Amino acid sequence: MNQKTAWKWIRELLLIILGNALTASASAFFIVPNDLVVGGTTGIGVLVGQFFPHIKVSFVVFVLNVFLFLLGFLFLGKKFALTTLLGTFLFPGFIAIFEFMIGNHVLTEDKMLASLMSGLLIGAGIGIVVRVGSSTGGFDIPPLILHKLFSIPVSVSLWTVDVIIIIVQCFILPIENALYG
């Protein structure tokens, strides 16, 4: 590996770390403390937290990410697994760190501010990660598998999974939280 390639690899690694940290900070600092309704593994973590408050969102996200990563490895192969491995562990790891840092403190109870901040952080974080060709893992994986097996567009199945997760949360959390989420 020449020096230019090494620096490119280090730069991409740092961007993947930064992107996952930004995305996780949105979850830990704004989404979870305000019970905002969201899709993906974080949404399932928020849902599980409603029934089992002692289970941390980071734990739920970690378990789901590892399971989905293994499915991705089986159906999508080694190359996919290598590009997704970091996000599979970094995202829930950063959520756990931020949950520990914040404890029971809530940065803001203003749901509009929490919604805006989480949207900005998630948009920036996922944008950075995707730009370098990686993923935060989680529910990005099933749509890729469905696309490979049945040619279902990734956007359609990703949207469908998120909508299902959000609808289920709407039966448990106030509808206002869904609108902010």
PDB file of C-alpha atoms in Angstrom:
ATOM      1  CA  MET A   1       0.000   0.000   0.000  1.00  0.00           C
ATOM      2  CA  ASN A   2       1.556   3.291  -1.048  1.00  0.00           C
ATOM      3  CA  GLN A   3       1.438   6.426   1.089  1.00  0.00           C
ATOM      4  CA  LYS A   4      -1.367   8.058  -0.932  1.00  0.00           C
ATOM      5  CA  THR A   5      -3.548   4.942  -0.618  1.00  0.00           C
ATOM      6  CA  ALA A   6      -2.812   4.703   3.115  1.00  0.00           C
ATOM      7  CA  TRP A   7      -3.837   8.336   3.696  1.00  0.00           C
ATOM      8  CA  LYS A   8      -7.026   7.809   1.689  1.00  0.00           C
ATOM      9  CA  TRP A   9      -7.859   4.719   3.760  1.00  0.00           C
ATOM     10  CA  ILE A  10      -7.168   6.578   7.044  1.00  0.00           C
ATOM     11  CA  ARG A  11      -9.277   9.540   5.880  1.00  0.00           C
ATOM     12  CA  GLU A  12     -12.195   7.257   4.985  1.00  0.00           C
ATOM     13  CA  LEU A  13     -11.891   5.424   8.305  1.00  0.00           C
ATOM     14  CA  LEU A  14     -11.986   8.721  10.222  1.00  0.00           C
ATOM     15  CA  LEU A  15     -15.009   9.862   8.198  1.00  0.00           C
ATOM     16  CA  ILE A  16     -16.837   6.592   8.953  1.00  0.00           C
ATOM     17  CA  ILE A  17     -16.103   7.095  12.667  1.00  0.00           C
ATOM     18  CA  LEU A  18     -17.256  10.725  12.541  1.00  0.00           C
ATOM     19  CA  GLY A  19     -20.430   9.883  10.612  1.00  0.00           C
ATOM     20  CA  ASN A  20     -21.385   7.122  13.030  1.00  0.00           C
ATOM     21  CA  ALA A  21     -20.673   9.388  16.017  1.00  0.00           C
ATOM     22  CA  LEU A  22     -22.892  12.154  14.608  1.00  0.00           C
ATOM     23  CA  THR A  23     -25.730   9.735  13.853  1.00  0.00           C
ATOM     24  CA  ALA A  24     -25.483   8.097  17.276  1.00  0.00           C
ATOM     25  CA  SER A  25     -25.412  11.481  19.018  1.00  0.00           C
ATOM     26  CA  ALA A  26     -28.767  12.323  17.420  1.00  0.00           C
ATOM     27  CA  SER A  27     -30.230   9.140  18.872  1.00  0.00           C
ATOM     28  CA  ALA A  28     -28.739   9.430  22.353  1.00  0.00           C
ATOM     29  CA  PHE A  29     -29.085  13.183  22.892  1.00  0.00           C
ATOM     30  CA  PHE A  30     -32.360  13.986  21.134  1.00  0.00           C
ATOM     31  CA  ILE A  31     -34.413  11.028  19.845  1.00  0.00           C
ATOM     32  CA  VAL A  32     -34.375   8.685  22.840  1.00  0.00           C
ATOM     33  CA  PRO A  33     -34.768  11.270  25.645  1.00  0.00           C
ATOM     34  CA  ASN A  34     -37.722  12.840  23.826  1.00  0.00           C
ATOM     35  CA  ASP A  35     -39.296   9.535  22.721  1.00  0.00           C
ATOM     36  CA  LEU A  36     -39.347  10.710  19.122  1.00  0.00           C
ATOM     37  CA  VAL A  37     -40.779   8.219  16.675  1.00  0.00           C
ATOM     38  CA  VAL A  38     -38.168   7.071  14.156  1.00  0.00           C
ATOM     39  CA  GLY A  39     -37.542   4.084  11.946  1.00  0.00           C
ATOM     40  CA  GLY A  40     -34.705   1.616  11.853  1.00  0.00           C
ATOM     41  CA  THR A  41     -32.978  -0.114  14.715  1.00  0.00           C
ATOM     42  CA  THR A  42     -33.153   3.039  16.823  1.00  0.00           C
ATOM     43  CA  GLY A  43     -36.935   3.074  16.400  1.00  0.00           C
ATOM     44  CA  ILE A  44     -37.134  -0.526  17.550  1.00  0.00           C
ATOM     45  CA  GLY A  45     -34.866   0.377  20.484  1.00  0.00           C
ATOM     46  CA  VAL A  46     -37.208   3.213  21.480  1.00  0.00           C
ATOM     47  CA  LEU A  47     -40.158   0.813  21.155  1.00  0.00           C
ATOM     48  CA  VAL A  48     -38.502  -1.859  23.320  1.00  0.00           C
ATOM     49  CA  GLY A  49     -37.637   0.855  25.860  1.00  0.00           C
ATOM     50  CA  GLN A  50     -41.333   1.635  26.279  1.00  0.00           C
ATOM     51  CA  PHE A  51     -41.998  -1.908  27.497  1.00  0.00           C
ATOM     52  CA  PHE A  52     -38.653  -2.606  29.168  1.00  0.00           C
ATOM     53  CA  PRO A  53     -37.221   0.694  30.465  1.00  0.00           C
ATOM     54  CA  HIS A  54     -34.165  -1.028  31.942  1.00  0.00           C
ATOM     55  CA  ILE A  55     -32.991  -2.159  28.487  1.00  0.00           C
ATOM     56  CA  LYS A  56     -30.837   0.503  26.843  1.00  0.00           C
ATOM     57  CA  VAL A  57     -31.465   1.520  23.244  1.00  0.00           C
ATOM     58  CA  SER A  58     -27.780   0.904  22.512  1.00  0.00           C
ATOM     59  CA  PHE A  59     -28.162  -2.757  23.527  1.00  0.00           C
ATOM     60  CA  VAL A  60     -31.192  -3.282  21.274  1.00  0.00           C
ATOM     61  CA  VAL A  61     -29.421  -1.563  18.373  1.00  0.00           C
ATOM     62  CA  PHE A  62     -26.297  -3.659  18.949  1.00  0.00           C
ATOM     63  CA  VAL A  63     -28.193  -6.983  18.993  1.00  0.00           C
ATOM     64  CA  LEU A  64     -30.195  -6.073  15.889  1.00  0.00           C
ATOM     65  CA  ASN A  65     -27.117  -4.749  14.076  1.00  0.00           C
ATOM     66  CA  VAL A  66     -25.133  -7.933  14.721  1.00  0.00           C
ATOM     67  CA  PHE A  67     -28.041 -10.130  13.597  1.00  0.00           C
ATOM     68  CA  LEU A  68     -28.614  -8.053  10.453  1.00  0.00           C
ATOM     69  CA  PHE A  69     -24.868  -7.929   9.757  1.00  0.00           C
ATOM     70  CA  LEU A  70     -24.732 -11.732   9.837  1.00  0.00           C
ATOM     71  CA  LEU A  71     -27.694 -11.896   7.431  1.00  0.00           C
ATOM     72  CA  GLY A  72     -25.916  -9.413   5.175  1.00  0.00           C
ATOM     73  CA  PHE A  73     -22.740 -11.479   5.269  1.00  0.00           C
ATOM     74  CA  LEU A  74     -24.669 -14.640   4.347  1.00  0.00           C
ATOM     75  CA  PHE A  75     -26.663 -13.095   1.508  1.00  0.00           C
ATOM     76  CA  LEU A  76     -24.457 -10.254   0.282  1.00  0.00           C
ATOM     77  CA  GLY A  77     -20.946 -11.612   0.805  1.00  0.00           C
ATOM     78  CA  LYS A  78     -17.569 -10.640   2.206  1.00  0.00           C
ATOM     79  CA  LYS A  79     -17.170  -7.345   0.380  1.00  0.00           C
ATOM     80  CA  PHE A  80     -20.454  -6.061   1.797  1.00  0.00           C
ATOM     81  CA  ALA A  81     -19.514  -7.333   5.264  1.00  0.00           C
ATOM     82  CA  LEU A  82     -16.186  -5.508   5.217  1.00  0.00           C
ATOM     83  CA  THR A  83     -17.780  -2.176   4.285  1.00  0.00           C
ATOM     84  CA  THR A  84     -20.507  -2.558   6.915  1.00  0.00           C
ATOM     85  CA  LEU A  85     -18.510  -4.063   9.786  1.00  0.00           C
ATOM     86  CA  LEU A  86     -17.433  -0.745  11.283  1.00  0.00           C
ATOM     87  CA  GLY A  87     -20.905   0.775  11.293  1.00  0.00           C
ATOM     88  CA  THR A  88     -22.400  -2.373  12.783  1.00  0.00           C
ATOM     89  CA  PHE A  89     -20.324  -1.876  15.930  1.00  0.00           C
ATOM     90  CA  LEU A  90     -19.544   1.859  15.905  1.00  0.00           C
ATOM     91  CA  PHE A  91     -23.140   3.088  15.799  1.00  0.00           C
ATOM     92  CA  PRO A  92     -24.415   1.170  18.872  1.00  0.00           C
ATOM     93  CA  GLY A  93     -21.044   1.689  20.573  1.00  0.00           C
ATOM     94  CA  PHE A  94     -21.321   5.458  20.230  1.00  0.00           C
ATOM     95  CA  ILE A  95     -24.938   5.360  21.409  1.00  0.00           C
ATOM     96  CA  ALA A  96     -23.781   3.465  24.527  1.00  0.00           C
ATOM     97  CA  ILE A  97     -21.005   5.997  25.182  1.00  0.00           C
ATOM     98  CA  PHE A  98     -23.387   8.928  24.746  1.00  0.00           C
ATOM     99  CA  GLU A  99     -26.073   7.249  26.909  1.00  0.00           C
ATOM    100  CA  PHE A 100     -23.456   6.870  29.626  1.00  0.00           C
ATOM    101  CA  MET A 101     -22.276  10.470  29.216  1.00  0.00           C
ATOM    102  CA  ILE A 102     -25.747  11.967  29.387  1.00  0.00           C
ATOM    103  CA  GLY A 103     -27.175   9.651  32.064  1.00  0.00           C
ATOM    104  CA  ASN A 104     -30.714  10.734  32.924  1.00  0.00           C
ATOM    105  CA  HIS A 105     -30.088  14.320  31.803  1.00  0.00           C
ATOM    106  CA  VAL A 106     -32.138  15.665  28.906  1.00  0.00           C
ATOM    107  CA  LEU A 107     -30.493  18.335  26.751  1.00  0.00           C
ATOM    108  CA  THR A 108     -33.831  19.769  25.683  1.00  0.00           C
ATOM    109  CA  GLU A 109     -37.463  18.968  26.266  1.00  0.00           C
ATOM    110  CA  ASP A 110     -38.435  21.113  23.284  1.00  0.00           C
ATOM    111  CA  LYS A 111     -39.520  18.458  20.799  1.00  0.00           C
ATOM    112  CA  MET A 112     -39.174  20.812  17.827  1.00  0.00           C
ATOM    113  CA  LEU A 113     -35.560  21.603  18.720  1.00  0.00           C
ATOM    114  CA  ALA A 114     -34.866  17.900  19.381  1.00  0.00           C
ATOM    115  CA  SER A 115     -36.411  17.020  16.025  1.00  0.00           C
ATOM    116  CA  LEU A 116     -34.370  19.623  14.151  1.00  0.00           C
ATOM    117  CA  MET A 117     -31.119  18.703  15.871  1.00  0.00           C
ATOM    118  CA  SER A 118     -31.614  14.973  15.339  1.00  0.00           C
ATOM    119  CA  GLY A 119     -32.476  15.562  11.684  1.00  0.00           C
ATOM    120  CA  LEU A 120     -29.350  17.656  11.143  1.00  0.00           C
ATOM    121  CA  LEU A 121     -27.079  15.194  12.931  1.00  0.00           C
ATOM    122  CA  ILE A 122     -28.535  12.114  11.233  1.00  0.00           C
ATOM    123  CA  GLY A 123     -28.449  13.792   7.820  1.00  0.00           C
ATOM    124  CA  ALA A 124     -24.839  14.864   8.240  1.00  0.00           C
ATOM    125  CA  GLY A 125     -23.738  11.565   9.790  1.00  0.00           C
ATOM    126  CA  ILE A 126     -25.330   9.240   7.278  1.00  0.00           C
ATOM    127  CA  GLY A 127     -24.311  11.549   4.435  1.00  0.00           C
ATOM    128  CA  ILE A 128     -20.665  11.288   5.498  1.00  0.00           C
ATOM    129  CA  VAL A 129     -20.801   7.502   5.925  1.00  0.00           C
ATOM    130  CA  VAL A 130     -22.574   6.846   2.627  1.00  0.00           C
ATOM    131  CA  ARG A 131     -20.247   9.217   0.758  1.00  0.00           C
ATOM    132  CA  VAL A 132     -17.282   6.976   1.581  1.00  0.00           C
ATOM    133  CA  GLY A 133     -19.270   3.891   0.526  1.00  0.00           C
ATOM    134  CA  SER A 134     -20.060   2.524   3.957  1.00  0.00           C
ATOM    135  CA  SER A 135     -23.148   2.050   6.125  1.00  0.00           C
ATOM    136  CA  THR A 136     -24.254   2.387   9.734  1.00  0.00           C
ATOM    137  CA  GLY A 137     -25.576  -1.173   9.427  1.00  0.00           C
ATOM    138  CA  GLY A 138     -28.985  -2.035  10.790  1.00  0.00           C
ATOM    139  CA  PHE A 139     -32.044  -1.837   8.600  1.00  0.00           C
ATOM    140  CA  ASP A 140     -30.041  -0.759   5.558  1.00  0.00           C
ATOM    141  CA  ILE A 141     -29.281  -4.466   5.165  1.00  0.00           C
ATOM    142  CA  PRO A 142     -32.685  -6.210   4.628  1.00  0.00           C
ATOM    143  CA  PRO A 143     -33.576  -3.945   1.666  1.00  0.00           C
ATOM    144  CA  LEU A 144     -30.228  -4.790   0.056  1.00  0.00           C
ATOM    145  CA  ILE A 145     -30.944  -8.499   0.521  1.00  0.00           C
ATOM    146  CA  LEU A 146     -34.475  -8.126  -0.885  1.00  0.00           C
ATOM    147  CA  HIS A 147     -33.046  -6.245  -3.856  1.00  0.00           C
ATOM    148  CA  LYS A 148     -30.526  -8.979  -4.545  1.00  0.00           C
ATOM    149  CA  LEU A 149     -33.023 -11.842  -4.194  1.00  0.00           C
ATOM    150  CA  PHE A 150     -36.187 -10.339  -5.683  1.00  0.00           C
ATOM    151  CA  SER A 151     -35.092  -7.119  -7.468  1.00  0.00           C
ATOM    152  CA  ILE A 152     -37.247  -5.024  -5.113  1.00  0.00           C
ATOM    153  CA  PRO A 153     -35.928  -1.451  -5.200  1.00  0.00           C
ATOM    154  CA  VAL A 154     -33.902  -0.670  -2.072  1.00  0.00           C
ATOM    155  CA  SER A 155     -35.749   2.608  -1.531  1.00  0.00           C
ATOM    156  CA  VAL A 156     -39.164   0.891  -1.557  1.00  0.00           C
ATOM    157  CA  SER A 157     -38.298  -1.808   0.964  1.00  0.00           C
ATOM    158  CA  LEU A 158     -36.330   0.588   3.186  1.00  0.00           C
ATOM    159  CA  TRP A 159     -39.268   2.982   3.225  1.00  0.00           C
ATOM    160  CA  THR A 160     -41.714   0.123   3.905  1.00  0.00           C
ATOM    161  CA  VAL A 161     -39.708  -1.216   6.872  1.00  0.00           C
ATOM    162  CA  ASP A 162     -39.382   2.259   8.380  1.00  0.00           C
ATOM    163  CA  VAL A 163     -43.093   2.993   7.932  1.00  0.00           C
ATOM    164  CA  ILE A 164     -44.016  -0.269   9.676  1.00  0.00           C
ATOM    165  CA  ILE A 165     -41.712   0.536  12.616  1.00  0.00           C
ATOM    166  CA  ILE A 166     -43.138   4.064  12.837  1.00  0.00           C
ATOM    167  CA  ILE A 167     -46.770   2.895  12.665  1.00  0.00           C
ATOM    168  CA  VAL A 168     -46.193   0.406  15.496  1.00  0.00           C
ATOM    169  CA  GLN A 169     -44.648   3.183  17.606  1.00  0.00           C
ATOM    170  CA  CYS A 170     -47.684   5.399  16.916  1.00  0.00           C
ATOM    171  CA  PHE A 171     -49.837   2.952  18.864  1.00  0.00           C
ATOM    172  CA  ILE A 172     -47.591   3.279  21.906  1.00  0.00           C
ATOM    173  CA  LEU A 173     -46.266   6.834  21.867  1.00  0.00           C
ATOM    174  CA  PRO A 174     -48.265  10.060  21.518  1.00  0.00           C
ATOM    175  CA  ILE A 175     -49.077  10.955  17.911  1.00  0.00           C
ATOM    176  CA  GLU A 176     -47.311  14.292  18.490  1.00  0.00           C
ATOM    177  CA  ASN A 177     -44.034  12.378  18.928  1.00  0.00           C
ATOM    178  CA  ALA A 178     -44.602  10.740  15.550  1.00  0.00           C
ATOM    179  CA  LEU A 179     -45.188  14.092  13.895  1.00  0.00           C
ATOM    180  CA  TYR A 180     -41.990  15.504  15.386  1.00  0.00           C
ATOM    181  CA  GLY A 181     -40.076  12.327  14.553  1.00  0.00           C
TER     182      GLY A 181
END
